[in-house]
Each structure stands twice: as structure tokens, then as C-alpha cells.
């Protein structure tokens, strides 16, 4: 186990994983998505042919 932790490849992959998780958590707190979806009120889509 000590050999695995001391390898540079393991430390690089572990560091990238920590950075990716932290970016995901930060973006989840910063970006607020609307709870009801993107359509406000009742809208009708018509196609003119």
C-alpha cells in the first residue's frame, strides 16, 4: 500500500479527482437551476407549414 501511495501516477490521479469533485461541488452551489423547468406559464408551440 505504501508503494501505491508513494507513486507519482497515483498522486496525480488522486489530485485530479479531488479538483474535479471540488469544482463540481462549487458549481452546484453557484449555479441555481429553476425548479419548475424552463417554460414559464403555459406556452403553445405551433408549426406553420
PDB file of N, CA and C in Angstrom:
ATOM      1  N   UNK A   1       0.830  -1.198   0.000  1.00  0.00           N
ATOM      2  CA  UNK A   1       0.000   0.000   0.000  1.00  0.00           C
ATOM      3  C   UNK A   1       0.871   1.257   0.000  1.00  0.00           C
ATOM      4  N   UNK A   2       1.979   1.229   0.740  1.00  0.00           N
ATOM      5  CA  UNK A   2       2.858   2.392   0.762  1.00  0.00           C
ATOM      6  C   UNK A   2       3.454   2.659  -0.610  1.00  0.00           C
ATOM      7  N   UNK A   3       3.742   1.590  -1.356  1.00  0.00           N
ATOM      8  CA  UNK A   3       4.299   1.748  -2.688  1.00  0.00           C
ATOM      9  C   UNK A   3       3.295   2.428  -3.613  1.00  0.00           C
ATOM     10  N   UNK A   4       2.009   2.104  -3.458  1.00  0.00           N
ATOM     11  CA  UNK A   4       0.969   2.711  -4.285  1.00  0.00           C
ATOM     12  C   UNK A   4       0.826   4.202  -3.994  1.00  0.00           C
ATOM     13  N   UNK A   5       0.823   4.571  -2.713  1.00  0.00           N
ATOM     14  CA  UNK A   5       0.648   5.969  -2.316  1.00  0.00           C
ATOM     15  C   UNK A   5       1.863   6.802  -2.727  1.00  0.00           C
ATOM     16  N   UNK A   6       3.033   6.214  -2.698  1.00  0.00           N
ATOM     17  CA  UNK A   6       4.234   6.984  -2.996  1.00  0.00           C
ATOM     18  C   UNK A   6       4.458   7.172  -4.494  1.00  0.00           C
ATOM     19  N   UNK A   7       3.710   6.484  -5.356  1.00  0.00           N
ATOM     20  CA  UNK A   7       3.928   6.629  -6.794  1.00  0.00           C
ATOM     21  C   UNK A   7       3.387   7.971  -7.287  1.00  0.00           C
ATOM     22  N   UNK A   8       4.060   8.545  -8.258  1.00  0.00           N
ATOM     23  CA  UNK A   8       3.672   9.852  -8.790  1.00  0.00           C
ATOM     24  C   UNK A   8       2.365   9.761  -9.568  1.00  0.00           C
ATOM     25  N   UNK A   9       2.159   8.643 -10.232  1.00  0.00           N
ATOM     26  CA  UNK A   9       0.940   8.480 -11.028  1.00  0.00           C
ATOM     27  C   UNK A   9      -0.297   8.470 -10.133  1.00  0.00           C
ATOM     28  N   UNK A  10      -0.219   7.767  -9.011  1.00  0.00           N
ATOM     29  CA  UNK A  10      -1.352   7.713  -8.091  1.00  0.00           C
ATOM     30  C   UNK A  10      -1.653   9.097  -7.534  1.00  0.00           C
ATOM     31  N   UNK A  11      -0.598   9.828  -7.151  1.00  0.00           N
ATOM     32  CA  UNK A  11      -0.804  11.173  -6.602  1.00  0.00           C
ATOM     33  C   UNK A  11      -1.404  12.114  -7.636  1.00  0.00           C
ATOM     34  N   UNK A  12      -0.995  11.981  -8.905  1.00  0.00           N
ATOM     35  CA  UNK A  12      -1.545  12.840  -9.955  1.00  0.00           C
ATOM     36  C   UNK A  12      -3.022  12.542 -10.187  1.00  0.00           C
ATOM     37  N   UNK A  13      -3.372  11.262 -10.272  1.00  0.00           N
ATOM     38  CA  UNK A  13      -4.773  10.887 -10.481  1.00  0.00           C
ATOM     39  C   UNK A  13      -5.622  11.287  -9.281  1.00  0.00           C
ATOM     40  N   UNK A  14      -5.101  11.108  -8.094  1.00  0.00           N
ATOM     41  CA  UNK A  14      -5.832  11.490  -6.880  1.00  0.00           C
ATOM     42  C   UNK A  14      -6.047  13.001  -6.838  1.00  0.00           C
ATOM     43  N   UNK A  15      -5.032  13.769  -7.203  1.00  0.00           N
ATOM     44  CA  UNK A  15      -5.153  15.232  -7.215  1.00  0.00           C
ATOM     45  C   UNK A  15      -6.173  15.703  -8.234  1.00  0.00           C
ATOM     46  N   UNK A  16      -6.164  15.094  -9.419  1.00  0.00           N
ATOM     47  CA  UNK A  16      -7.143  15.456 -10.447  1.00  0.00           C
ATOM     48  C   UNK A  16      -8.557  15.119  -9.977  1.00  0.00           C
ATOM     49  N   UNK A  17      -8.716  14.003  -9.304  1.00  0.00           N
ATOM     50  CA  UNK A  17     -10.028  13.620  -8.780  1.00  0.00           C
ATOM     51  C   UNK A  17     -10.540  14.590  -7.734  1.00  0.00           C
ATOM     52  N   UNK A  18      -9.658  15.014  -6.838  1.00  0.00           N
ATOM     53  CA  UNK A  18     -10.056  15.976  -5.802  1.00  0.00           C
ATOM     54  C   UNK A  18     -10.445  17.306  -6.436  1.00  0.00           C
ATOM     55  N   UNK A  19      -9.685  17.761  -7.423  1.00  0.00           N
ATOM     56  CA  UNK A  19     -10.008  19.020  -8.105  1.00  0.00           C
ATOM     57  C   UNK A  19     -11.349  18.911  -8.828  1.00  0.00           C
ATOM     58  N   UNK A  20     -11.600  17.782  -9.487  1.00  0.00           N
ATOM     59  CA  UNK A  20     -12.860  17.601 -10.213  1.00  0.00           C
ATOM     60  C   UNK A  20     -14.059  17.592  -9.269  1.00  0.00           C
ATOM     61  N   UNK A  21     -13.923  16.920  -8.146  1.00  0.00           N
ATOM     62  CA  UNK A  21     -15.024  16.872  -7.170  1.00  0.00           C
ATOM     63  C   UNK A  21     -15.286  18.255  -6.589  1.00  0.00           C
ATOM     64  N   UNK A  22     -14.221  18.992  -6.267  1.00  0.00           N
ATOM     65  CA  UNK A  22     -14.409  20.323  -5.687  1.00  0.00           C
ATOM     66  C   UNK A  22     -15.035  21.283  -6.693  1.00  0.00           C
ATOM     67  N   UNK A  23     -14.652  21.204  -7.972  1.00  0.00           N
ATOM     68  CA  UNK A  23     -15.273  22.054  -8.990  1.00  0.00           C
ATOM     69  C   UNK A  23     -16.754  21.712  -9.129  1.00  0.00           C
ATOM     70  N   UNK A  24     -17.087  20.442  -9.086  1.00  0.00           N
ATOM     71  CA  UNK A  24     -18.486  20.038  -9.164  1.00  0.00           C
ATOM     72  C   UNK A  24     -19.309  20.560  -7.997  1.00  0.00           C
ATOM     73  N   UNK A  25     -18.754  20.503  -6.805  1.00  0.00           N
ATOM     74  CA  UNK A  25     -19.481  20.996  -5.629  1.00  0.00           C
ATOM     75  C   UNK A  25     -19.639  22.507  -5.666  1.00  0.00           C
ATOM     76  N   UNK A  26     -18.599  23.208  -6.090  1.00  0.00           N
ATOM     77  CA  UNK A  26     -18.672  24.671  -6.160  1.00  0.00           C
ATOM     78  C   UNK A  26     -19.683  25.103  -7.216  1.00  0.00           C
ATOM     79  N   UNK A  27     -19.668  24.462  -8.385  1.00  0.00           N
ATOM     80  CA  UNK A  27     -20.598  24.856  -9.444  1.00  0.00           C
ATOM     81  C   UNK A  27     -22.039  24.536  -9.066  1.00  0.00           C
ATOM     82  N   UNK A  28     -22.248  23.502  -8.274  1.00  0.00           N
ATOM     83  CA  UNK A  28     -23.605  23.186  -7.833  1.00  0.00           C
ATOM     84  C   UNK A  28     -24.142  24.265  -6.898  1.00  0.00           C
ATOM     85  N   UNK A  29     -23.267  24.856  -6.093  1.00  0.00           N
ATOM     86  CA  UNK A  29     -23.695  25.922  -5.187  1.00  0.00           C
ATOM     87  C   UNK A  29     -23.859  27.242  -5.917  1.00  0.00           C
ATOM     88  N   UNK A  30     -23.061  27.499  -6.954  1.00  0.00           N
ATOM     89  CA  UNK A  30     -23.087  28.783  -7.635  1.00  0.00           C
ATOM     90  C   UNK A  30     -24.231  28.858  -8.635  1.00  0.00           C
ATOM     91  N   UNK A  31     -24.456  27.795  -9.409  1.00  0.00           N
ATOM     92  CA  UNK A  31     -25.477  27.801 -10.453  1.00  0.00           C
ATOM     93  C   UNK A  31     -26.795  27.320  -9.855  1.00  0.00           C
ATOM     94  N   UNK A  32     -27.799  28.169  -9.907  1.00  0.00           N
ATOM     95  CA  UNK A  32     -29.129  27.804  -9.414  1.00  0.00           C
ATOM     96  C   UNK A  32     -30.030  27.531 -10.605  1.00  0.00           C
ATOM     97  N   UNK A  33     -30.501  26.313 -10.705  1.00  0.00           N
ATOM     98  CA  UNK A  33     -31.404  25.946 -11.780  1.00  0.00           C
ATOM     99  C   UNK A  33     -32.842  26.142 -11.307  1.00  0.00           C
ATOM    100  N   UNK A  34     -33.742  26.595 -12.195  1.00  0.00           N
ATOM    101  CA  UNK A  34     -35.137  26.763 -11.790  1.00  0.00           C
ATOM    102  C   UNK A  34     -35.784  25.413 -11.491  1.00  0.00           C
ATOM    103  N   UNK A  35     -36.617  25.400 -10.465  1.00  0.00           N
ATOM    104  CA  UNK A  35     -37.221  24.147 -10.026  1.00  0.00           C
ATOM    105  C   UNK A  35     -38.324  23.699 -10.972  1.00  0.00           C
ATOM    106  N   UNK A  36     -39.033  24.640 -11.602  1.00  0.00           N
ATOM    107  CA  UNK A  36     -40.169  24.293 -12.432  1.00  0.00           C
ATOM    108  C   UNK A  36     -39.831  24.041 -13.886  1.00  0.00           C
ATOM    109  N   UNK A  37     -38.598  24.106 -14.248  1.00  0.00           N
ATOM    110  CA  UNK A  37     -38.230  23.923 -15.647  1.00  0.00           C
ATOM    111  C   UNK A  37     -38.022  25.257 -16.334  1.00  0.00           C
ATOM    112  N   UNK A  38     -37.833  25.214 -17.635  1.00  0.00           N
ATOM    113  CA  UNK A  38     -37.514  26.427 -18.389  1.00  0.00           C
ATOM    114  C   UNK A  38     -38.744  27.152 -18.906  1.00  0.00           C
ATOM    115  N   UNK A  39     -39.880  26.472 -19.037  1.00  0.00           N
ATOM    116  CA  UNK A  39     -41.079  27.104 -19.602  1.00  0.00           C
ATOM    117  C   UNK A  39     -41.823  27.826 -18.483  1.00  0.00           C
ATOM    118  N   UNK A  40     -42.070  29.134 -18.685  1.00  0.00           N
ATOM    119  CA  UNK A  40     -42.812  29.919 -17.702  1.00  0.00           C
ATOM    120  C   UNK A  40     -44.264  30.004 -18.155  1.00  0.00           C
ATOM    121  N   UNK A  41     -45.168  29.622 -17.304  1.00  0.00           N
ATOM    122  CA  UNK A  41     -46.583  29.659 -17.645  1.00  0.00           C
ATOM    123  C   UNK A  41     -46.924  28.598 -18.676  1.00  0.00           C
ATOM    124  N   UNK A  42     -48.065  28.789 -19.326  1.00  0.00           N
ATOM    125  CA  UNK A  42     -48.467  27.844 -20.358  1.00  0.00           C
ATOM    126  C   UNK A  42     -48.113  28.419 -21.711  1.00  0.00           C
ATOM    127  N   UNK A  43     -47.354  27.697 -22.460  1.00  0.00           N
ATOM    128  CA  UNK A  43     -46.950  28.124 -23.788  1.00  0.00           C
ATOM    129  C   UNK A  43     -47.337  27.048 -24.789  1.00  0.00           C
ATOM    130  N   UNK A  44     -47.682  27.490 -25.969  1.00  0.00           N
ATOM    131  CA  UNK A  44     -48.090  26.550 -27.019  1.00  0.00           C
ATOM    132  C   UNK A  44     -47.134  26.706 -28.192  1.00  0.00           C
ATOM    133  N   UNK A  45     -46.701  25.592 -28.714  1.00  0.00           N
ATOM    134  CA  UNK A  45     -45.810  25.588 -29.867  1.00  0.00           C
ATOM    135  C   UNK A  45     -46.625  25.197 -31.093  1.00  0.00           C
ATOM    136  N   UNK A  46     -46.612  26.062 -32.102  1.00  0.00           N
ATOM    137  CA  UNK A  46     -47.327  25.744 -33.339  1.00  0.00           C
ATOM    138  C   UNK A  46     -46.327  25.735 -34.480  1.00  0.00           C
ATOM    139  N   UNK A  47     -46.600  24.882 -35.464  1.00  0.00           N
ATOM    140  CA  UNK A  47     -45.765  24.782 -36.638  1.00  0.00           C
ATOM    141  C   UNK A  47     -46.570  25.250 -37.836  1.00  0.00           C
ATOM    142  N   UNK A  48     -46.071  26.273 -38.509  1.00  0.00           N
ATOM    143  CA  UNK A  48     -46.728  26.768 -39.713  1.00  0.00           C
ATOM    144  C   UNK A  48     -46.106  26.109 -40.925  1.00  0.00           C
ATOM    145  N   UNK A  49     -46.936  25.360 -41.649  1.00  0.00           N
ATOM    146  CA  UNK A  49     -46.427  24.646 -42.834  1.00  0.00           C
ATOM    147  C   UNK A  49     -46.983  25.306 -44.084  1.00  0.00           C
TER     148      UNK A  49
END
